[in-house]
CSV table of C-alpha atoms in Angstrom, one decimal:
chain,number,residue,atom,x,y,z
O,399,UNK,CA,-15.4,9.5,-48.7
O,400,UNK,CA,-18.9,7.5,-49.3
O,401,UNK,CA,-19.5,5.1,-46.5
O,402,UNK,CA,-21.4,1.6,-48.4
O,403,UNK,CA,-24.1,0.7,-46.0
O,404,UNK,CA,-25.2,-2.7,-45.6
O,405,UNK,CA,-28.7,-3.5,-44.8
O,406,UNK,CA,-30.4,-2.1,-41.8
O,407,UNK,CA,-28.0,1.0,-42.0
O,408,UNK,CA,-25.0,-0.7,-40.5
O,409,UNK,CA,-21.6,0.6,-42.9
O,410,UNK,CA,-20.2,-2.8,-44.6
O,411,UNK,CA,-16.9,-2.2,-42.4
O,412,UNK,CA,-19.0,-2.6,-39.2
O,413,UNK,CA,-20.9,-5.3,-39.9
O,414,UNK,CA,-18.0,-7.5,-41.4
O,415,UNK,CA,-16.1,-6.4,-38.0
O,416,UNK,CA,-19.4,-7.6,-35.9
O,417,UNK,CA,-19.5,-10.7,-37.5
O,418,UNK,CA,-15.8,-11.6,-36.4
O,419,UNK,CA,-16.2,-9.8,-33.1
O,420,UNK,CA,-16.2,-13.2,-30.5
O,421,UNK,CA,-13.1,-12.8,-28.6
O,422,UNK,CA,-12.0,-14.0,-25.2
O,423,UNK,CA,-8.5,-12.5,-24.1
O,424,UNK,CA,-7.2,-13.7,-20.3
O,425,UNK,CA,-4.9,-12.1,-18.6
O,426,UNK,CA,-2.5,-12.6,-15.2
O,427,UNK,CA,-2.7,-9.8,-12.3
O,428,UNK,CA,0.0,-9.0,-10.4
O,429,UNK,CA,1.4,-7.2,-7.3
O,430,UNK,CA,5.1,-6.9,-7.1
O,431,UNK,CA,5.9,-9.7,-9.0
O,432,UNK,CA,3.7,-11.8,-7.1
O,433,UNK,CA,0.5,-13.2,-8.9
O,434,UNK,CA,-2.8,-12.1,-7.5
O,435,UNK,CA,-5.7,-13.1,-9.7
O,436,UNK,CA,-6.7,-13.3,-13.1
O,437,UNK,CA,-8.5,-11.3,-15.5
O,438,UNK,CA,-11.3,-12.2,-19.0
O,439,UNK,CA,-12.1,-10.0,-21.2
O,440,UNK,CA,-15.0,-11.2,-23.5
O,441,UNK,CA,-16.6,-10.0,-26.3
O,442,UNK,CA,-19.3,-11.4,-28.6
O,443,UNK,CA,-22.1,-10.7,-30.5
O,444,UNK,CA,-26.0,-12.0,-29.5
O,445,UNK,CA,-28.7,-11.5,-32.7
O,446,UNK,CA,-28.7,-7.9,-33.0
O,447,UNK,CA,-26.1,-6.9,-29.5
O,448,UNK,CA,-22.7,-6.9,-29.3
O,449,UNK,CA,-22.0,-8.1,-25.2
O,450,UNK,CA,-19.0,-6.6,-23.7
O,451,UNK,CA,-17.9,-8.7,-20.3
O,452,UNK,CA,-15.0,-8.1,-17.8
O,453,UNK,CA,-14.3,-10.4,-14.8
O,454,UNK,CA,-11.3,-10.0,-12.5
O,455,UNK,CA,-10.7,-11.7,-9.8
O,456,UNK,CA,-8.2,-10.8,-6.8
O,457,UNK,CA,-6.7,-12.5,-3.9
O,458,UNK,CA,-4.9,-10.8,-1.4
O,459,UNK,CA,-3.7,-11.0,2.3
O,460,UNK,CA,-1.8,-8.1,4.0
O,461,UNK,CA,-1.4,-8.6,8.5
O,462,UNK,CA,-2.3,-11.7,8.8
O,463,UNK,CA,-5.8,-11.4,6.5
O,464,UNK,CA,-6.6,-12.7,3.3
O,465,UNK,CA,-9.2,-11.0,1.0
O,466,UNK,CA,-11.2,-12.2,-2.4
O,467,UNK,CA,-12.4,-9.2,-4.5
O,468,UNK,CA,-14.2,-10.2,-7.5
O,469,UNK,CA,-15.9,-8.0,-10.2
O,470,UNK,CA,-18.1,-8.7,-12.8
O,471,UNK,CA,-19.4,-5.7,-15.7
O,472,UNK,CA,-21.1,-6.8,-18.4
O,473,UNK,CA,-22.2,-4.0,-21.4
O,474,UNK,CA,-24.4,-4.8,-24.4
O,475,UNK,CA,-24.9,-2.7,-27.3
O,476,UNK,CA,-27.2,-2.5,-30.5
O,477,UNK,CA,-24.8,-3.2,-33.6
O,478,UNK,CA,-27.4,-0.8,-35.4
O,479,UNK,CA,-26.8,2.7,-35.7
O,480,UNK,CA,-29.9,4.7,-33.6
């Protein structure tokens, strides 16, 4: 099938998904029924990237200790084709 290309070379079905792209899902982490952390899963476009982030954040104690693990990614990507 023919793919319609919007300007720049981005296919319409791409760019109309860019431009409704923003989300921001949360979610709960859990250990044996026991809550944890939390998690955020973002994404959203920025002029001509789309930014992927991920931040999770974990609390834990086994023996007495207690431990905070937190971790951060962030990925951006052209919405043009190379």
């Amino acid at each position: 099938p023919a793919v319609v290309r919007a300007r720049g070379g981005v296919p319409d079905a791409v760019a109309r998904a860019l431009a409704t792209t923003a989300r921001d899902d949360w979610y709960g982490l859990y250990m044996v029924d026991r809550k944890i952390g939390h998690a955020r899963h973002r994404v959203q476009s920025d002029g001509d990237m789309v930014v992927v982030e991920a931040d999770a954040e974990l609390l834990t104690s086994a023996a007495g200790q207690s431990s905070r693990l937190r971790i951060r990614e962030s990925r951006h990507y052209r919405n043009q084709p190379p």
